[in-house]
Tab-separated table of C-alpha atoms in Angstrom:
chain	number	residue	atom	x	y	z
A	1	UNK	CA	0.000	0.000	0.000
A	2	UNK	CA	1.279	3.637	-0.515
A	3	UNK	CA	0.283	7.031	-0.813
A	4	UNK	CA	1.500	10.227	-2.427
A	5	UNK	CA	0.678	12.575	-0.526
A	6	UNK	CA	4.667	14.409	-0.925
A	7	UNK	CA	7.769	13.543	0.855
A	8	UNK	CA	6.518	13.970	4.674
A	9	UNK	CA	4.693	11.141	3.777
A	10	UNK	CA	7.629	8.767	3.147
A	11	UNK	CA	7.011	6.526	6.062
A	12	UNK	CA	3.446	5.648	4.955
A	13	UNK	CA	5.006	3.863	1.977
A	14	UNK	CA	6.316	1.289	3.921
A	15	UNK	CA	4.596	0.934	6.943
A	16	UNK	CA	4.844	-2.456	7.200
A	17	UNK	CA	8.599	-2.284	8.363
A	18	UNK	CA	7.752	0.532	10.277
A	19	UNK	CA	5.292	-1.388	12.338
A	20	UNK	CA	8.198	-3.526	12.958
A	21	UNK	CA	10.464	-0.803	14.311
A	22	UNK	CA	8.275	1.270	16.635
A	23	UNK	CA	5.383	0.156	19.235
A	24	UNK	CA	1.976	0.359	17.652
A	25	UNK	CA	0.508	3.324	19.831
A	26	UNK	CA	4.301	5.259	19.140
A	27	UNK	CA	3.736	4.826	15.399
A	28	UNK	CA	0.074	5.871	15.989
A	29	UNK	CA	0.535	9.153	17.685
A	30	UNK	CA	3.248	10.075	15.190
A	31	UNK	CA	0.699	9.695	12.495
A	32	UNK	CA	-1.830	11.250	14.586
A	33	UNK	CA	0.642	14.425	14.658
A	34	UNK	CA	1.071	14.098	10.615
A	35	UNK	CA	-2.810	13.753	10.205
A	36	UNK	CA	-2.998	17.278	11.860
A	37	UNK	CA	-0.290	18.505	10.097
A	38	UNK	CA	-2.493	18.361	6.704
A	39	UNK	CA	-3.873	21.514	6.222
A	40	UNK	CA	-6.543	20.730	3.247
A	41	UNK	CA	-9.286	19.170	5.460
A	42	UNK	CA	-10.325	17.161	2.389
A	43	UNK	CA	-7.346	15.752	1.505
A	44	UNK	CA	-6.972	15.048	5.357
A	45	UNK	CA	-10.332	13.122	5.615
A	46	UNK	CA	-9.280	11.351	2.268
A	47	UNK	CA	-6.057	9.507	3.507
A	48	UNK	CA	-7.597	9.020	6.920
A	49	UNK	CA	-10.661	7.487	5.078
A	50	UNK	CA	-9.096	5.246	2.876
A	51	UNK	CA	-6.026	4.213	5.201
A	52	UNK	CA	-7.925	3.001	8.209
A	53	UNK	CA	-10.554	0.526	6.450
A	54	UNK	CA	-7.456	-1.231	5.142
A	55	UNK	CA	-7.090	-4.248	6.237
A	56	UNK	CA	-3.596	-4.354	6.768
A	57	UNK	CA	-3.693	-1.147	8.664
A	58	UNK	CA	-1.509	-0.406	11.640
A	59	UNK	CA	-4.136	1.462	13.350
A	60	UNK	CA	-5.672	-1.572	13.425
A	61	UNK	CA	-4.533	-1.642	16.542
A	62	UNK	CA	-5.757	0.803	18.270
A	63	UNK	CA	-9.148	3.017	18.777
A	64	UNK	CA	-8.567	5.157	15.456
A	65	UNK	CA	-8.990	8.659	15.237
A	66	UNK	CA	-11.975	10.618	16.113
A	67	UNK	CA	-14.838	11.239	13.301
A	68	UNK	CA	-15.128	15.132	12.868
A	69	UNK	CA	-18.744	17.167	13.318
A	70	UNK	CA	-19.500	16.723	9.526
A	71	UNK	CA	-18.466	13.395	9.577
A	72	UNK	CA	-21.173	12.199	11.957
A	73	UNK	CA	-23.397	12.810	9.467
A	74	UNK	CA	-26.711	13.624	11.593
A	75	UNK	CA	-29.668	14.738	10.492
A	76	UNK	CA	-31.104	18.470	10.240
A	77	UNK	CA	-34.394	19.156	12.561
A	78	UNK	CA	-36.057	19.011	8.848
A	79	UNK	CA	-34.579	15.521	7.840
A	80	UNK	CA	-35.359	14.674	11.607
A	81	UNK	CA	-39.263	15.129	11.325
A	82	UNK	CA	-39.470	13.574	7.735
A	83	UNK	CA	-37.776	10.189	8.928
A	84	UNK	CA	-39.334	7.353	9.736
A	85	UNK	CA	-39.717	6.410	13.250
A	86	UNK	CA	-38.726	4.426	15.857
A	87	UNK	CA	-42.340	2.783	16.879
A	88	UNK	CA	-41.284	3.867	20.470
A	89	UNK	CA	-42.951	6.479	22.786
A	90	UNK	CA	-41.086	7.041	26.295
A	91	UNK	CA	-44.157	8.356	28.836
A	92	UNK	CA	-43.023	10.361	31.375
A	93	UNK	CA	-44.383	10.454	34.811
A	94	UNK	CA	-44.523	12.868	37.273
A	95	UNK	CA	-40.465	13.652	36.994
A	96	UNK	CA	-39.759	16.356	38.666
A	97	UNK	CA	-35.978	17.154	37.591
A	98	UNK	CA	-36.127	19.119	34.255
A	99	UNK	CA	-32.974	17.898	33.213
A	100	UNK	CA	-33.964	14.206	33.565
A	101	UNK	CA	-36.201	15.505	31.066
A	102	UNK	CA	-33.949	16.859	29.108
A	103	UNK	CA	-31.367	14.021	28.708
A	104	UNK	CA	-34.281	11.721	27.933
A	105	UNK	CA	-34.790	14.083	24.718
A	106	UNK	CA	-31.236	13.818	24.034
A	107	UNK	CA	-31.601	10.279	24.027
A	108	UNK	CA	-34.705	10.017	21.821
A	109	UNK	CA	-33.527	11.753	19.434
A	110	UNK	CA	-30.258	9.564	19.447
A	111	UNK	CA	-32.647	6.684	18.690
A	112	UNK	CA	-35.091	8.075	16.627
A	113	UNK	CA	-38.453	7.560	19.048
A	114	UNK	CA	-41.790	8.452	17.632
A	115	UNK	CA	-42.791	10.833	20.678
A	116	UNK	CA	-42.186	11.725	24.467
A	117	UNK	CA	-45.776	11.457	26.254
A	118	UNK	CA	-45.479	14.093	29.468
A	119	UNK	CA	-47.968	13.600	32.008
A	120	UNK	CA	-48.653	14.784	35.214
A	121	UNK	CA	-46.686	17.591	37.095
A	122	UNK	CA	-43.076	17.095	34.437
A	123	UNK	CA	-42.721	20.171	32.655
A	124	UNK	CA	-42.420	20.804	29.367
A	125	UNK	CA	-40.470	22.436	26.896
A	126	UNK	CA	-39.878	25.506	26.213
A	127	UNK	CA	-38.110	25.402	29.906
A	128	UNK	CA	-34.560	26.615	30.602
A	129	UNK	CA	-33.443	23.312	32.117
A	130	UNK	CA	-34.725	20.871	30.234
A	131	UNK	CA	-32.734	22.868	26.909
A	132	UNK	CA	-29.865	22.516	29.360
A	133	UNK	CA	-29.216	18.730	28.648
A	134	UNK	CA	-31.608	18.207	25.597
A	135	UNK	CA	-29.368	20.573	23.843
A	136	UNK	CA	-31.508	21.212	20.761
A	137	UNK	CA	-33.512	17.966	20.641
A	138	UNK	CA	-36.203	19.449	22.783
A	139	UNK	CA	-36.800	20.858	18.926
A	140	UNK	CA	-36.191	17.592	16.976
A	141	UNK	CA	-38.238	14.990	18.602
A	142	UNK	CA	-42.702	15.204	18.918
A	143	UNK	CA	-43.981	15.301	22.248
A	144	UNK	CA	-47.302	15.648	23.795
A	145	UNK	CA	-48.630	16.331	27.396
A	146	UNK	CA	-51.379	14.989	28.950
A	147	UNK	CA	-52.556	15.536	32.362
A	148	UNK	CA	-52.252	12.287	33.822
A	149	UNK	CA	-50.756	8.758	32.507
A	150	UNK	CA	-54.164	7.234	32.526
A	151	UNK	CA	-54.581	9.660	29.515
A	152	UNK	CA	-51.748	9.427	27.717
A	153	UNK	CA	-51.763	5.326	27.888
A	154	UNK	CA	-55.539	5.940	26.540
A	155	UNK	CA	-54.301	7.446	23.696
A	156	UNK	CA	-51.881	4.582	23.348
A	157	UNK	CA	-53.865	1.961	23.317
A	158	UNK	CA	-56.163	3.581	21.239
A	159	UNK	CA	-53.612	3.706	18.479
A	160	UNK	CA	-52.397	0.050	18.718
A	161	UNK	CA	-49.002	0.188	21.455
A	162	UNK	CA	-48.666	-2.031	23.911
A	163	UNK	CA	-47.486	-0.103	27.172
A	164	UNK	CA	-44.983	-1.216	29.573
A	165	UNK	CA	-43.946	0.771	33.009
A	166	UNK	CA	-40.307	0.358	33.708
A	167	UNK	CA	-40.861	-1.044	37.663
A	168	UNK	CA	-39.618	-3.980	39.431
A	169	UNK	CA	-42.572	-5.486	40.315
A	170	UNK	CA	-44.058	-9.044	41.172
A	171	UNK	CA	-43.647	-10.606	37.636
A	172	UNK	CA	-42.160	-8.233	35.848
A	173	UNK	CA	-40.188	-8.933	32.701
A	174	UNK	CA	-36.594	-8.894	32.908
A	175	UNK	CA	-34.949	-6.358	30.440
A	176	UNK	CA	-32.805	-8.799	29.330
A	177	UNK	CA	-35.492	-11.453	28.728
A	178	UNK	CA	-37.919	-8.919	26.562
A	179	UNK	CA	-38.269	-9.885	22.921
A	180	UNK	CA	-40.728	-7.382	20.661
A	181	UNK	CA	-41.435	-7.986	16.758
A	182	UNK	CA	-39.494	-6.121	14.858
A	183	UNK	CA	-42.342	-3.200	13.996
A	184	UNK	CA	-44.328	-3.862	17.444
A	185	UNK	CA	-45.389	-0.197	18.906
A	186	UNK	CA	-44.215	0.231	22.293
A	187	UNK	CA	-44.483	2.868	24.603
A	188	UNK	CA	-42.457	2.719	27.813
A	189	UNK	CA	-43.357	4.379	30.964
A	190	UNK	CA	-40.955	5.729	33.310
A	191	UNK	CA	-41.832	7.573	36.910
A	192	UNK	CA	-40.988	9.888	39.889
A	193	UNK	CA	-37.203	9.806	40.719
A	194	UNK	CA	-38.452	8.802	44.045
A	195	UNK	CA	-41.845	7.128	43.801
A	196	UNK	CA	-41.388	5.064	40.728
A	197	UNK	CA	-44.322	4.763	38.342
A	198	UNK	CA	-47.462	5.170	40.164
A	199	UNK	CA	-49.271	1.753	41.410
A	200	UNK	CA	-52.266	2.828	39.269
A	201	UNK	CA	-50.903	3.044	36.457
A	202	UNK	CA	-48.931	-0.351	36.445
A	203	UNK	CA	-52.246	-1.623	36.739
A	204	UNK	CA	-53.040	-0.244	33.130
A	205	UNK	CA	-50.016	-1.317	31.623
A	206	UNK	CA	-49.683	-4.596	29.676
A	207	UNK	CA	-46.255	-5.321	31.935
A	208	UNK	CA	-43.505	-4.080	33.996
A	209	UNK	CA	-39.956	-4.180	32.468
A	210	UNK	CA	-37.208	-4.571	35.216
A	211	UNK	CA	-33.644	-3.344	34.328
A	212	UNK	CA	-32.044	-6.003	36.969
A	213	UNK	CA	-30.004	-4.409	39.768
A	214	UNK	CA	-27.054	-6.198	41.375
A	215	UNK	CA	-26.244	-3.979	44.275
A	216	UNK	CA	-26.880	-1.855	47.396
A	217	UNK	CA	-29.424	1.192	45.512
A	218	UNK	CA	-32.783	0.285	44.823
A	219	UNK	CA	-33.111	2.259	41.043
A	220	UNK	CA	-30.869	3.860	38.801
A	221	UNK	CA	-31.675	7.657	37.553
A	222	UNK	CA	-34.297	8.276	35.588
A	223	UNK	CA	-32.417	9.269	32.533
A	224	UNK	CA	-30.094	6.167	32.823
A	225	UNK	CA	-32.648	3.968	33.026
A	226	UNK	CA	-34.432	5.612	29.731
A	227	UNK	CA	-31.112	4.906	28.191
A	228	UNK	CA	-30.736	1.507	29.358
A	229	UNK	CA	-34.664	0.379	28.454
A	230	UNK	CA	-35.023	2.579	25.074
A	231	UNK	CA	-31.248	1.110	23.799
A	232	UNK	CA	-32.824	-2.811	24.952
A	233	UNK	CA	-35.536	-2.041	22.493
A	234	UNK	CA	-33.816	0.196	20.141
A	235	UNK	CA	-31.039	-2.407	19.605
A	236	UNK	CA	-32.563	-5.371	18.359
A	237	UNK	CA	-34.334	-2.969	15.850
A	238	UNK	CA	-31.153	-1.950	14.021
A	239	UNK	CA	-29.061	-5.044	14.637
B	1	UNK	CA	-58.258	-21.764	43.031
B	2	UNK	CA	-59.524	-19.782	46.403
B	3	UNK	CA	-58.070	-17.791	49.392
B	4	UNK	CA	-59.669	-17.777	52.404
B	5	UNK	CA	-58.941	-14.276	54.221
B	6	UNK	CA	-61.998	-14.008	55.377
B	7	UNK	CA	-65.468	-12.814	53.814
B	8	UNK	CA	-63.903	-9.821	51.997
B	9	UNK	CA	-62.159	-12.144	50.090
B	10	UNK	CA	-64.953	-13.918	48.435
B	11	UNK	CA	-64.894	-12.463	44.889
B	12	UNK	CA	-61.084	-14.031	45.005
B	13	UNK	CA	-62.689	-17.384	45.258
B	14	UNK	CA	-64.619	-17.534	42.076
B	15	UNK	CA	-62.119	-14.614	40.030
B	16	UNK	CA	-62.773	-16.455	37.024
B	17	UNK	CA	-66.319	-15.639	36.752
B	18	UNK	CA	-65.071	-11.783	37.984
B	19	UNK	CA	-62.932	-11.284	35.321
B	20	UNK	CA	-66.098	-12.070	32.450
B	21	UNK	CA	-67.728	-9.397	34.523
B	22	UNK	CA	-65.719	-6.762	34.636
B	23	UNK	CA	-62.983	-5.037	32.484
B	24	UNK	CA	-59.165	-6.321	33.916
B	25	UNK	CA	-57.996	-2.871	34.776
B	26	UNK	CA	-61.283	-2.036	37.126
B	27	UNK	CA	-60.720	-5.441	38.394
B	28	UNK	CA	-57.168	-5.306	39.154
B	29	UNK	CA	-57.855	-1.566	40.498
B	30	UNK	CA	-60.153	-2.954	42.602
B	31	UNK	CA	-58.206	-5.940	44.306
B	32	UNK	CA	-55.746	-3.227	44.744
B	33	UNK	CA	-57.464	-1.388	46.813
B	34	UNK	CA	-58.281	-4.720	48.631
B	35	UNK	CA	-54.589	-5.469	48.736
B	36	UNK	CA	-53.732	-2.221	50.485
B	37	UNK	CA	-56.913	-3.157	53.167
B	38	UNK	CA	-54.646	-5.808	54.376
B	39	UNK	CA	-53.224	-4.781	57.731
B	40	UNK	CA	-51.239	-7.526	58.432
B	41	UNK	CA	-47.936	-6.914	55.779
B	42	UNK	CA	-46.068	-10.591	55.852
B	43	UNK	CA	-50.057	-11.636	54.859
B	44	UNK	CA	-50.392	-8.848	52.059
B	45	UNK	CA	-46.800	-10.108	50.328
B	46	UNK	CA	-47.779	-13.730	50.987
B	47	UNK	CA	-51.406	-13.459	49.284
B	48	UNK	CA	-49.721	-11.432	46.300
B	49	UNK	CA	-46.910	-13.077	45.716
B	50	UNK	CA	-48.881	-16.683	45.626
B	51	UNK	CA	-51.785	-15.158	43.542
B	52	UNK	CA	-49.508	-12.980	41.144
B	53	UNK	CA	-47.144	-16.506	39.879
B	54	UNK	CA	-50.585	-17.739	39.263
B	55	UNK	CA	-50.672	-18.568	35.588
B	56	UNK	CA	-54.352	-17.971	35.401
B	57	UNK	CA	-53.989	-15.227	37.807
B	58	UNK	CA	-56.287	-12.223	35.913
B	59	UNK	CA	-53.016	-10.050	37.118
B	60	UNK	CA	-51.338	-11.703	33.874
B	61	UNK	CA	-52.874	-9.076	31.523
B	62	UNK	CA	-51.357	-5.988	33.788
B	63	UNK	CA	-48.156	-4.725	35.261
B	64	UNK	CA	-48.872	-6.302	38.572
B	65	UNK	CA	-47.600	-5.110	42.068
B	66	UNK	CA	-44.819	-3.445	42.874
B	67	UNK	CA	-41.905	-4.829	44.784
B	68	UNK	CA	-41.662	-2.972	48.039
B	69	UNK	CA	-37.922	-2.006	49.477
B	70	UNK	CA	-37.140	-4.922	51.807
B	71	UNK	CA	-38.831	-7.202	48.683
B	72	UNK	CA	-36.045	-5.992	46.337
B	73	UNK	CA	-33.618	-7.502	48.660
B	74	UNK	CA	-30.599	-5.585	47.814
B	75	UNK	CA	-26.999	-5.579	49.365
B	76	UNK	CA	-25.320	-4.001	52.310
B	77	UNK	CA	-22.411	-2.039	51.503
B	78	UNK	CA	-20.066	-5.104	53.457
B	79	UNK	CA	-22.497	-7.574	50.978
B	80	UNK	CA	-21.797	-5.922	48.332
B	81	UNK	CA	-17.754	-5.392	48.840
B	82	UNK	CA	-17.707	-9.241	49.138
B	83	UNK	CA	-19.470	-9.731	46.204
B	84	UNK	CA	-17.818	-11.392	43.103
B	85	UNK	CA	-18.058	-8.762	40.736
B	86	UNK	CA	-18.542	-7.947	36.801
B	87	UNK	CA	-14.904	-7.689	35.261
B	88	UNK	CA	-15.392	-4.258	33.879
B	89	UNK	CA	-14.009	-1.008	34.692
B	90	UNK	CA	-15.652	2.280	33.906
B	91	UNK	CA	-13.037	4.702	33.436
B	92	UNK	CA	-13.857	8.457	33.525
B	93	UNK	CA	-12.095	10.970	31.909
B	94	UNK	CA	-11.838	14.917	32.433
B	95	UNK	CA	-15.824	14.510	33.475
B	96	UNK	CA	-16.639	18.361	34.655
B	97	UNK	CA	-20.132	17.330	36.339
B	98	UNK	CA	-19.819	15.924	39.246
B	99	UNK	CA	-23.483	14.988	39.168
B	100	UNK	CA	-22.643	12.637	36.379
B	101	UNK	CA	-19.703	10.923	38.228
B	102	UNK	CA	-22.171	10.138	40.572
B	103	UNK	CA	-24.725	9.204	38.497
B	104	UNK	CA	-22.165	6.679	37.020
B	105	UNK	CA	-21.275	5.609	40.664
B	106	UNK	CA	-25.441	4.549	40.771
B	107	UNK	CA	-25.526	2.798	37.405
B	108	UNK	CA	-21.830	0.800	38.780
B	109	UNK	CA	-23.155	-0.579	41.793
B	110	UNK	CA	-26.118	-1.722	39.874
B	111	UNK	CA	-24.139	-3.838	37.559
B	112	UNK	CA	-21.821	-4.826	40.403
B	113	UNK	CA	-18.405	-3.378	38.358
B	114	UNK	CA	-15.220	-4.004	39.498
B	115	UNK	CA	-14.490	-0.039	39.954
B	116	UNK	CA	-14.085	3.077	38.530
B	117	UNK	CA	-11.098	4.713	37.696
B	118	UNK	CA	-11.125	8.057	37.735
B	119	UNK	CA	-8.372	10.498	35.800
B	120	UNK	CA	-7.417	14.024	34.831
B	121	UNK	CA	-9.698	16.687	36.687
B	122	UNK	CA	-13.151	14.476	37.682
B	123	UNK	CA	-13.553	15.122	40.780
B	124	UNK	CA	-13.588	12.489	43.203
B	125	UNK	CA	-15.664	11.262	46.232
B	126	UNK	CA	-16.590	12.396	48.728
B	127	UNK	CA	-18.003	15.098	46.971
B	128	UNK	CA	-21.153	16.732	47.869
B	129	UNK	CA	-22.522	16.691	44.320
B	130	UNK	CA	-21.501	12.685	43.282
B	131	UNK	CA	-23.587	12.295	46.635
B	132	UNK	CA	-26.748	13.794	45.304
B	133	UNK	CA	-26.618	11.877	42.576
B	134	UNK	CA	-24.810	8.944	43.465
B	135	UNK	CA	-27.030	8.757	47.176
B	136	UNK	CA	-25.186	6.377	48.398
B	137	UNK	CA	-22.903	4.564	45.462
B	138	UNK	CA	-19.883	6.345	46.185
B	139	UNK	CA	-19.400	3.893	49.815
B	140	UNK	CA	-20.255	0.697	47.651
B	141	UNK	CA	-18.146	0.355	44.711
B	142	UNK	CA	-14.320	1.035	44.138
B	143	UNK	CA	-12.335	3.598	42.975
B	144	UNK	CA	-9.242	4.799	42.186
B	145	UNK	CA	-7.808	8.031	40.582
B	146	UNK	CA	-5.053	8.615	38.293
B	147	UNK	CA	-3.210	11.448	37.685
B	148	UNK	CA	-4.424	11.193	33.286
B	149	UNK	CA	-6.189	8.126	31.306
B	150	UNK	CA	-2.399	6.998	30.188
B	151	UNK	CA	-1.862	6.011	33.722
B	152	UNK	CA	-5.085	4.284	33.822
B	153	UNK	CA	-4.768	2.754	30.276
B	154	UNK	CA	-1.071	1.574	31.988
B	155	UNK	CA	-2.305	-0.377	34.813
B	156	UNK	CA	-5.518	-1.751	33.317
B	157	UNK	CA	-3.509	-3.343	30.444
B	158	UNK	CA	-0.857	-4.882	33.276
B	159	UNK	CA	-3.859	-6.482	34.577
B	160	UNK	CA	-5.270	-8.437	31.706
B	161	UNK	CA	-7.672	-5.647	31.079
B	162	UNK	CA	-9.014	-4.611	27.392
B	163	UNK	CA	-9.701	-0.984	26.887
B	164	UNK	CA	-12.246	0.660	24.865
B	165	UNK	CA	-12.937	4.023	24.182
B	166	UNK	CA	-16.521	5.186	23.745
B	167	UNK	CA	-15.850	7.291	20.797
B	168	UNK	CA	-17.508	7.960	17.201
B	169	UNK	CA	-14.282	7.095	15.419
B	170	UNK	CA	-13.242	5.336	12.463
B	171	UNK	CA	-13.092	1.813	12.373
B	172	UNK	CA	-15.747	1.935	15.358
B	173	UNK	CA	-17.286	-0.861	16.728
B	174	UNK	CA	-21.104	-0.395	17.138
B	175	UNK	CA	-22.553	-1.560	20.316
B	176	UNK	CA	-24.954	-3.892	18.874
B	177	UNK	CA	-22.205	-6.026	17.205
B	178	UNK	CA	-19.443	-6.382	20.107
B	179	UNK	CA	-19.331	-9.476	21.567
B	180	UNK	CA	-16.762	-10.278	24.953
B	181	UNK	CA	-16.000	-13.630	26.382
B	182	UNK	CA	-18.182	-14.733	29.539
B	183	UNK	CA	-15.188	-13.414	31.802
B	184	UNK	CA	-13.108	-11.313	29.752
B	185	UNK	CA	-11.749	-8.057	32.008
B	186	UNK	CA	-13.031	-4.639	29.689
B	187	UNK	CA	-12.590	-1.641	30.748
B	188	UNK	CA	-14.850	1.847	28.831
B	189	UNK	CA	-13.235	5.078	28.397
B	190	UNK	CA	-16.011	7.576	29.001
B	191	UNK	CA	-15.094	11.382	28.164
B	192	UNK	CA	-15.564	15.228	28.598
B	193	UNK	CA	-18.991	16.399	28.355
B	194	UNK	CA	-18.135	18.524	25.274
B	195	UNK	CA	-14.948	16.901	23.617
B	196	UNK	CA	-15.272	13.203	24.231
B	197	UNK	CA	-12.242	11.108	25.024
B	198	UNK	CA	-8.966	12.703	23.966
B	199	UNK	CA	-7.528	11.205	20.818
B	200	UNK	CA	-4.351	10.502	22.247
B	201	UNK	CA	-6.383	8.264	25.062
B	202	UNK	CA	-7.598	6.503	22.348
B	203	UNK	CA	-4.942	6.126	20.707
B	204	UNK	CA	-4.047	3.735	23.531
B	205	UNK	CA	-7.248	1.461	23.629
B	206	UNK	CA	-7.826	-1.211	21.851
B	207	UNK	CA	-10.442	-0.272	20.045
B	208	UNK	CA	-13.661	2.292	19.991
B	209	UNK	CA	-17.425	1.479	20.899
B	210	UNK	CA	-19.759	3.765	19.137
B	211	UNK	CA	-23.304	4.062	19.996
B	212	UNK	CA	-25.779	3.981	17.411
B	213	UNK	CA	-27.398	8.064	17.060
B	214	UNK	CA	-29.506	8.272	14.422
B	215	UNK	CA	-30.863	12.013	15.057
B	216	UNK	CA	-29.644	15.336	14.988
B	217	UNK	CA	-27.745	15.491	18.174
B	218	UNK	CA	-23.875	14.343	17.950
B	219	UNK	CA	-23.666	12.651	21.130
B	220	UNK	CA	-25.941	11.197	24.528
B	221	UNK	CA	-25.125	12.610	27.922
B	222	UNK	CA	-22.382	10.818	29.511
B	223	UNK	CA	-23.877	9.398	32.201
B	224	UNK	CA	-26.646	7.970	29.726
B	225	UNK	CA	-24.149	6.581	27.460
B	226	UNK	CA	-21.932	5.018	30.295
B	227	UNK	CA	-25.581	3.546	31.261
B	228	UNK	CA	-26.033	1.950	27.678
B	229	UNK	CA	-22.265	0.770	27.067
B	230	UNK	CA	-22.176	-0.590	30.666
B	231	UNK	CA	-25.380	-2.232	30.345
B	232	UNK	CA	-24.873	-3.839	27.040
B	233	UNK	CA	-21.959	-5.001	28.381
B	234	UNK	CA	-23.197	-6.688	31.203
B	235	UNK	CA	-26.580	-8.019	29.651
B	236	UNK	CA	-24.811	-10.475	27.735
B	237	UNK	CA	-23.440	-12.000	30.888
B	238	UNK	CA	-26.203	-11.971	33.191
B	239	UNK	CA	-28.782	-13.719	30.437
């Protein structure tokens, strides 16, 4: 293998020896320092593109360099609206931190959901906090507010999801146990930071989903536990 | 199948017929309230816990009871120091919220981890903010800090460890396709709020985990994402 990229670039044409001579992470920061040293961000992205997906390449080795803003590739709020959809609502109940609520719009929009449900007393954007830690995806994803979950999983039903509050309770499905069809509509419920999901509405709900917990605390926080249940769902969706 | 707890009971005794009668949410709702006119509390648990593994139990078709504290049967702090844990490590990296070390602290002694490391400038316990979000983690599972992730990187790979970063990078691994031995040691490089892990602490792993964002937003919050990495992680070995 071997590029032209001009004469600083000498050691690239036979990096195989060179992989002989120095330690893998030595070699790697050197070309790390090179890679900066291009100035043409095109050209840059070009080597670094077509060099690490080699098979032979001595980065193999380690974790690679860093994808750049652009190169992420995301999606516009316009391109987010006109995708299709996660069939996933997270229902939120009675949460009283904003910025729970926040991160858990960061994290639908990471994975696409169809909607955040708000019920009860959990605010709703606009709200200084919850832009805080949804950074911009308080704009991207849908959401809806209703005034209590009874309401919202009304709706739900009504429009063919099958509801599920994230509780440990007597029979409750483990997370790592729960197996949906591929296009199944869910809607996951998630509660007070202190309470949990209210008794009442479990008793609506079609089943409890239990993230198991190995130590001394008795939950995780909300917005962990979002990310924990909506990636569990999420995952086998884009496997 | 019948309960005698006296006469209140007696719509238990013929539930079947109940259940043609009336809608399972009323019903349920109902026997609820019923449930909570128990005094006596080793009787409640008892009656639920033999009438919810019921498989005809008309409970089947909702999210049941929830688990009260002393049900969920958690570990002391000494219980839990004993414990034999989940080879992993998190390791934290120039975190500037000390609300999300704790909140990584929680989501640790959930999946029973080995420890955290902690480098650069996250703050360490005790620390009135990791308490308020950790309430409680920070006693339970191990840590250590290190003066930068190099040092960490060091003594994790002297002890059999493989390190990750959790990085979009090239050459990524997605977190739906990694698979680890039963009882191989990982550790996860989680980074800055804003810049990620640094690419010379990557440079150093052996490899990145990317999580899958399909939206508009470039990355989760980093407590979320340590809850997602950690928890695909340790699903695999817990199923």
């Amino acid at each position: 293998m071997s590029y032209n990229f001009g004469t600083n670039c000498l050691f690239l044409t036979h990096h195989r020896c060179v992989t002989h001579l120095y330690s893998i992470p030595l070699l790697n920061a050197f070309k790390f320092k090179f890679y900066n040293l291009i100035s043409d961000c095109s050209l840059q992205n070009k080597f670094f593109q077509k060099y690490h997906t080699a098979t032979d390449s001595p980065f193999m080795g380690s974790g690679g360099i860093k994808l750049s803003m652009d190169e992420l590739n995301r999606k516009t709020v316009e391109e987010f609206k006109q995708s299709d959809k996660t069939p996933l609502i997270a229902v939120l109940e009675n949460i009283r931190s904003a910025y729970n609520v926040g991160s858990v719009f960061r994290t639908a929009d990471a994975f696409l959901l169809e909607a955040i449900y708000i019920t009860g007393y959990t605010c709703v954007p606009p709200h200084k906090e919850i832009k805080k830690t949804a950074l911009g995806a308080e704009d991207t994803v849908d959401w809806k507010h209703f005034a209590n979950a009874t309401e919202a999983i009304k709706a739900l039903k009504e429009n063919g999801y099958k509801v599920y509050a994230v509780e440990q309770a007597i029979n409750s499905l483990m997370l790592q146990n729960i197996q949906f069809e591929p296009n199944e509509k869910i809607a996951v419920i998630f509660g007070n930071e202190v309470t949990g999901v209210e008794q009442e509405t479990i008793l609506q709900c079609d089943g409890c989903i239990e993230i198991p917990q190995l130590g001394m605390k008795h939950s995780l926080n909300i917005a962990t536990a979002a990310g924990v249940v909506l990636w569990e769902i999420v995952r086998s969706r884009i496997s």
